[in-house]
PDB file of C-alpha atoms in Angstrom:
ATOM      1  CA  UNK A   1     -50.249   5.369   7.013  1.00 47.00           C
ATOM      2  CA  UNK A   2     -48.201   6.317   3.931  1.00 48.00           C
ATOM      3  CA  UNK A   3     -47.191   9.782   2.839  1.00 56.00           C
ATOM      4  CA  UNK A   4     -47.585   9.298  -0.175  1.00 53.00           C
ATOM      5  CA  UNK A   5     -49.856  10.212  -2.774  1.00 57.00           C
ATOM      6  CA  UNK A   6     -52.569   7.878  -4.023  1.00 59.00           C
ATOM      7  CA  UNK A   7     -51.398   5.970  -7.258  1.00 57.00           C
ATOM      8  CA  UNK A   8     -47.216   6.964  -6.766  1.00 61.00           C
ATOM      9  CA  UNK A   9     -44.762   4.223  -5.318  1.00 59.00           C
ATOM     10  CA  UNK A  10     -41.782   5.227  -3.387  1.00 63.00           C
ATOM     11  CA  UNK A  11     -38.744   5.685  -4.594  1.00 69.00           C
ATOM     12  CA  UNK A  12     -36.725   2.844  -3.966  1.00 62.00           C
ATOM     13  CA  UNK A  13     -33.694   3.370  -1.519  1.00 67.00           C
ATOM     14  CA  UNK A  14     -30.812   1.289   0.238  1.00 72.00           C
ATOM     15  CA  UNK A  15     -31.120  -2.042   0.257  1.00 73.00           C
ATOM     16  CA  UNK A  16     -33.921  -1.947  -2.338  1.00 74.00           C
ATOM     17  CA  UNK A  17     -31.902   0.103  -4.831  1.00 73.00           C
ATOM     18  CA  UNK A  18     -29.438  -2.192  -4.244  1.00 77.00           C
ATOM     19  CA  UNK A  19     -31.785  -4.977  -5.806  1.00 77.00           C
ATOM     20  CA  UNK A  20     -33.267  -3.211  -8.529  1.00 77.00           C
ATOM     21  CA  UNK A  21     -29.718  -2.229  -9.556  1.00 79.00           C
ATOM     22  CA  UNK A  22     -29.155  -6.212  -9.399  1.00 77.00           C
ATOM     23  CA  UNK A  23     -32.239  -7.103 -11.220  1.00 79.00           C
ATOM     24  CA  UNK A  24     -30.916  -4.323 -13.889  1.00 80.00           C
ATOM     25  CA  UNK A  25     -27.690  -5.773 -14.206  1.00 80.00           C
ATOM     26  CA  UNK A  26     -28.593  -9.322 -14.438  1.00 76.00           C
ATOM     27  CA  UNK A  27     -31.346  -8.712 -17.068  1.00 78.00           C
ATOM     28  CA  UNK A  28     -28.788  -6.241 -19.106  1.00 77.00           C
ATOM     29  CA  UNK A  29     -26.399  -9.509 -19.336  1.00 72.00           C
ATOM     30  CA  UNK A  30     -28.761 -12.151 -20.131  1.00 71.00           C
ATOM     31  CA  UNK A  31     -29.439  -9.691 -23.063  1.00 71.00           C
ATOM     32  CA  UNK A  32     -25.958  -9.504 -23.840  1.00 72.00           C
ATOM     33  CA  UNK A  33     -26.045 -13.325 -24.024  1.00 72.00           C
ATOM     34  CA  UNK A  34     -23.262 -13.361 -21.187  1.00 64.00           C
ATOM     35  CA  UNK A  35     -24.692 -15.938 -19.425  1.00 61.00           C
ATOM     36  CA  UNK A  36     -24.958 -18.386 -22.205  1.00 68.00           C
ATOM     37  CA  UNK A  37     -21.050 -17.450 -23.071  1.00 68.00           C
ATOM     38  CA  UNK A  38     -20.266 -18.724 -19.451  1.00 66.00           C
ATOM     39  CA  UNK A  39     -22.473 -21.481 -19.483  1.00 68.00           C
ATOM     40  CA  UNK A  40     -20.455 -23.119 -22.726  1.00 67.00           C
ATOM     41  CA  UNK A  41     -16.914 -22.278 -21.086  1.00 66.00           C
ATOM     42  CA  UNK A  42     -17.830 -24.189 -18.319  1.00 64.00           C
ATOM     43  CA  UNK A  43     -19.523 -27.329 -19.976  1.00 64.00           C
ATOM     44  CA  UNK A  44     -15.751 -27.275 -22.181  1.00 62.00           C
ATOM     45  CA  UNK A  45     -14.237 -26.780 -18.839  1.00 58.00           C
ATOM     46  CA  UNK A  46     -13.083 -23.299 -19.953  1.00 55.00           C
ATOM     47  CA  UNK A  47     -13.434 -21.983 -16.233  1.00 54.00           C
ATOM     48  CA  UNK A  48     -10.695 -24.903 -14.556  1.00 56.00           C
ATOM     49  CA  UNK A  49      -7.329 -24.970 -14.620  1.00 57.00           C
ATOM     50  CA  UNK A  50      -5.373 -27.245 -17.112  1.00 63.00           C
ATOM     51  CA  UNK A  51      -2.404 -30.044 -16.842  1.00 74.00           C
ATOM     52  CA  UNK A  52      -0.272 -27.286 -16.716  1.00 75.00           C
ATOM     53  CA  UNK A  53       0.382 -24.460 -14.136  1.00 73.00           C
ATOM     54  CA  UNK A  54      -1.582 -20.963 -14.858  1.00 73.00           C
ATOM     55  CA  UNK A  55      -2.204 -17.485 -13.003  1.00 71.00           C
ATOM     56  CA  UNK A  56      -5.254 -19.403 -11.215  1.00 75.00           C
ATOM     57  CA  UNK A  57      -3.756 -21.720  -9.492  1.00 78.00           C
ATOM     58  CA  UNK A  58      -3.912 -21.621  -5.770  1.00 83.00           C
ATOM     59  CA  UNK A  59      -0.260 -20.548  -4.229  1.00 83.00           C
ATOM     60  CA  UNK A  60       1.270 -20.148  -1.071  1.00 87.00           C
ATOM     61  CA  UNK A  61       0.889 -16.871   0.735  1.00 88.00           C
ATOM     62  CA  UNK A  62       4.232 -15.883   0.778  1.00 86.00           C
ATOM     63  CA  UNK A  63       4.336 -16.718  -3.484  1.00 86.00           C
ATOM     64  CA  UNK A  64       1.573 -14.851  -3.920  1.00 86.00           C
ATOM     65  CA  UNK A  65       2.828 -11.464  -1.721  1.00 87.00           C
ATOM     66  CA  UNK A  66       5.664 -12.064  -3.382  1.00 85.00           C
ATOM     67  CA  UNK A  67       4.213 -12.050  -7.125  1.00 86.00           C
ATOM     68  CA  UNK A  68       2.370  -8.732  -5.472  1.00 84.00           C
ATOM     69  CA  UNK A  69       4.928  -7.070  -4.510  1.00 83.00           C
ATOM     70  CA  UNK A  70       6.928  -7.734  -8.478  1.00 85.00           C
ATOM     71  CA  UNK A  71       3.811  -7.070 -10.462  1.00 85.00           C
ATOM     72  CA  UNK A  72       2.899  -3.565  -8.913  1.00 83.00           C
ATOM     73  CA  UNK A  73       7.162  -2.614  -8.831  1.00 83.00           C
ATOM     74  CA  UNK A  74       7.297  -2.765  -4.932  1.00 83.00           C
ATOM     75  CA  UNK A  75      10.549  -4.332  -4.681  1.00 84.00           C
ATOM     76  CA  UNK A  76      12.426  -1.332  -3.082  1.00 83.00           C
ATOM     77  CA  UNK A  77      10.134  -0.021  -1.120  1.00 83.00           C
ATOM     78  CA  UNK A  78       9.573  -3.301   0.050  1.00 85.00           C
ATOM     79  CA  UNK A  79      12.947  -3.635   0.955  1.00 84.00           C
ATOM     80  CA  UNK A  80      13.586  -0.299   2.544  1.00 85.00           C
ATOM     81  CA  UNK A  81      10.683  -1.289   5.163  1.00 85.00           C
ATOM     82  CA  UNK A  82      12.036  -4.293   5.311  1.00 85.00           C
ATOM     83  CA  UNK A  83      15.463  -3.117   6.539  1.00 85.00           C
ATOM     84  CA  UNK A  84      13.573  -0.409   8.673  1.00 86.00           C
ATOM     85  CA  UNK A  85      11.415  -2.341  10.858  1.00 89.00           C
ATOM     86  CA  UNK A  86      14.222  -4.902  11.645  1.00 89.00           C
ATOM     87  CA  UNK A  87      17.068  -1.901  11.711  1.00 90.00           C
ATOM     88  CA  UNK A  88      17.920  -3.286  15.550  1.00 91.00           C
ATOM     89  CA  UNK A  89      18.334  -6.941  14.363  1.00 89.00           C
ATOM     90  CA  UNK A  90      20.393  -5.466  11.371  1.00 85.00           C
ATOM     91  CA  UNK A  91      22.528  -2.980  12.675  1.00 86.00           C
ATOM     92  CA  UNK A  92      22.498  -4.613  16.818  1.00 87.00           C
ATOM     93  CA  UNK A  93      20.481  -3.332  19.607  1.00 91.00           C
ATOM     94  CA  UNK A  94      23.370  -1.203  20.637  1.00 90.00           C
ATOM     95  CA  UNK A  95      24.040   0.819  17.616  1.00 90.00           C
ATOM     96  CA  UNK A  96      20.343   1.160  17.020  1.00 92.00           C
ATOM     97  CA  UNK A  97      19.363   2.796  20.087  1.00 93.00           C
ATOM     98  CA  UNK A  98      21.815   5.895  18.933  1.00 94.00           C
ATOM     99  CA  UNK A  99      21.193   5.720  15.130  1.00 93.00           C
ATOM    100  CA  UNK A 100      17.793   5.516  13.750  1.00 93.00           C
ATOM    101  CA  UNK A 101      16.772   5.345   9.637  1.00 91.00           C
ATOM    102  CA  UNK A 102      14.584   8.239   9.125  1.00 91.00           C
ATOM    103  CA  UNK A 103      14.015   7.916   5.319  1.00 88.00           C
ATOM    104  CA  UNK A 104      15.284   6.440   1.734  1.00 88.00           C
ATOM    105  CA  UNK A 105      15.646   8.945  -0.980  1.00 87.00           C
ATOM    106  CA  UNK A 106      14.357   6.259  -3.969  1.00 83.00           C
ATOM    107  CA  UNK A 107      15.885   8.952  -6.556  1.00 84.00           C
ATOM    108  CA  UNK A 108      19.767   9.266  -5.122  1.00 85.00           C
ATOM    109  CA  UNK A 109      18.985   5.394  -3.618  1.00 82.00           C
ATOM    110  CA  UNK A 110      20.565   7.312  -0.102  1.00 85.00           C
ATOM    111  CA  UNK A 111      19.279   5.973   3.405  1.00 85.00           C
ATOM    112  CA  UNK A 112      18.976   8.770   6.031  1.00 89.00           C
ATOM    113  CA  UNK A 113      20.050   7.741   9.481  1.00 91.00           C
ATOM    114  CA  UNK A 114      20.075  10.235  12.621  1.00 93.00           C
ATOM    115  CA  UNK A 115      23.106   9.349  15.174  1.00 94.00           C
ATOM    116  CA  UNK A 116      23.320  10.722  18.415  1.00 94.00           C
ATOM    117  CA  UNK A 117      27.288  12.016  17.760  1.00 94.00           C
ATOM    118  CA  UNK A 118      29.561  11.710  15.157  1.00 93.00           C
ATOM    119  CA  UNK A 119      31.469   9.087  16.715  1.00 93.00           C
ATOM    120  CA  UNK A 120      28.174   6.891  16.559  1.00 93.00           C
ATOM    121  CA  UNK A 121      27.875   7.760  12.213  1.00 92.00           C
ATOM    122  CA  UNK A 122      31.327   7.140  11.941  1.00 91.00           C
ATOM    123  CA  UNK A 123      30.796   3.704  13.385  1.00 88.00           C
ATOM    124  CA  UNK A 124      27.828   3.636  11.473  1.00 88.00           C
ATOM    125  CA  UNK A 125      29.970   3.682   8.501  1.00 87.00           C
ATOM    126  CA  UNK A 126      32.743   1.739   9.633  1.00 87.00           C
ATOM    127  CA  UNK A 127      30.172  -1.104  10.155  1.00 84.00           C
ATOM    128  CA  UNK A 128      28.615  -0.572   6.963  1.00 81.00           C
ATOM    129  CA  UNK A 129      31.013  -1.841   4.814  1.00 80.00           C
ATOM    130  CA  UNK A 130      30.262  -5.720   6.852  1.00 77.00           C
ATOM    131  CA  UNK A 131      26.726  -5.789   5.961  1.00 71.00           C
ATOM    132  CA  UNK A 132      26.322  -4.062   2.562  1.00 68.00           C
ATOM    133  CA  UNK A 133      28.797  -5.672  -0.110  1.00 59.00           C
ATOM    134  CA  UNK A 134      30.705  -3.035  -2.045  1.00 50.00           C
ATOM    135  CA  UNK A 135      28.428  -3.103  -5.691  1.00 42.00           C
ATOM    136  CA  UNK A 136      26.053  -1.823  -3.440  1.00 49.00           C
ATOM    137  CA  UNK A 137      27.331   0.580  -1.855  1.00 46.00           C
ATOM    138  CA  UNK A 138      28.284   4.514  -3.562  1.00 44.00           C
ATOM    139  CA  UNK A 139      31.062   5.622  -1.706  1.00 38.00           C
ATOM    140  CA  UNK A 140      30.239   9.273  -0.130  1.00 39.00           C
ATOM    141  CA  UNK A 141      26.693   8.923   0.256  1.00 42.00           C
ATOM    142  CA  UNK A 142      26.567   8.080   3.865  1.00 44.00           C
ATOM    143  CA  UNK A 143      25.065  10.781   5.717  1.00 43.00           C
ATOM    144  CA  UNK A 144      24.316  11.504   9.057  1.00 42.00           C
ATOM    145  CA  UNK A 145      22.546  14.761  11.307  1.00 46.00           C
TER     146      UNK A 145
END
């Protein structure tokens, strides 16, 4: 038996609200005349893709991480993980088991790398000027603890 009183219908909850919030939203755009706006771009063919190439074309995964990662200005710190999570393949397994990248400044454009001794930064530094051409590079920034 229900609870409630003779003549009142429940409130509607979860999956129901969910509908009548639906129903709501549909109705509210047929109003608008939404639908029929929709309905005329696709008879024109409005809603496909032209001759020529457009944002909606489907692309390749890589294109479209890539066209991610320029849109929303993720270049650097796309590049500083980058050169973080392969630091052994970059730097050789031998130099990165005593020096380890432990952040990026983005402001001074520094990389922080812990060595086990200075002998290890200073041939963190020698080797440095192999990998990373000199336009790059700001002479006096290396740093090591």
């Amino acid at each position: 038996m229900s609870q409630n009183p003779p003549g009142k219908t429940p409130e509607p909850s979860g999956v129901d609200l969910a509908r009548v919030a639906l129903r709501a939203a549909k109705e509210a755009a047929r109003a608008r005349g939404d639908m029929a706006q929709q309905k005329k771009q696709a008879r024109r063919g409005g809603l496909r893709s032209g001759a020529r190439a457009d944002g909606r074309d489907p692309m390749a995964l890589g294109s479209a991480i890539n066209r991610l990662i320029t849109e929303r200005g993720w270049e650097t710190p796309a590049a500083v993980g980058g050169v973080m999570g392969r630091w052994p393949q970059i730097v050789g397994e031998d130099v990165a088991k005593h020096c380890v990248p432990e952040r990026y400044d983005e402001d001074e454009r520094v990389l922080s790398v812990r060595c086990d001794s200075t002998a290890w930064a200073t041939n963190l530094r020698l080797l440095a000027r192999r990998w990373w051409p000199a336009s790059t590079r700001t002479s006096g920034t290396a740093r090591s603890g």
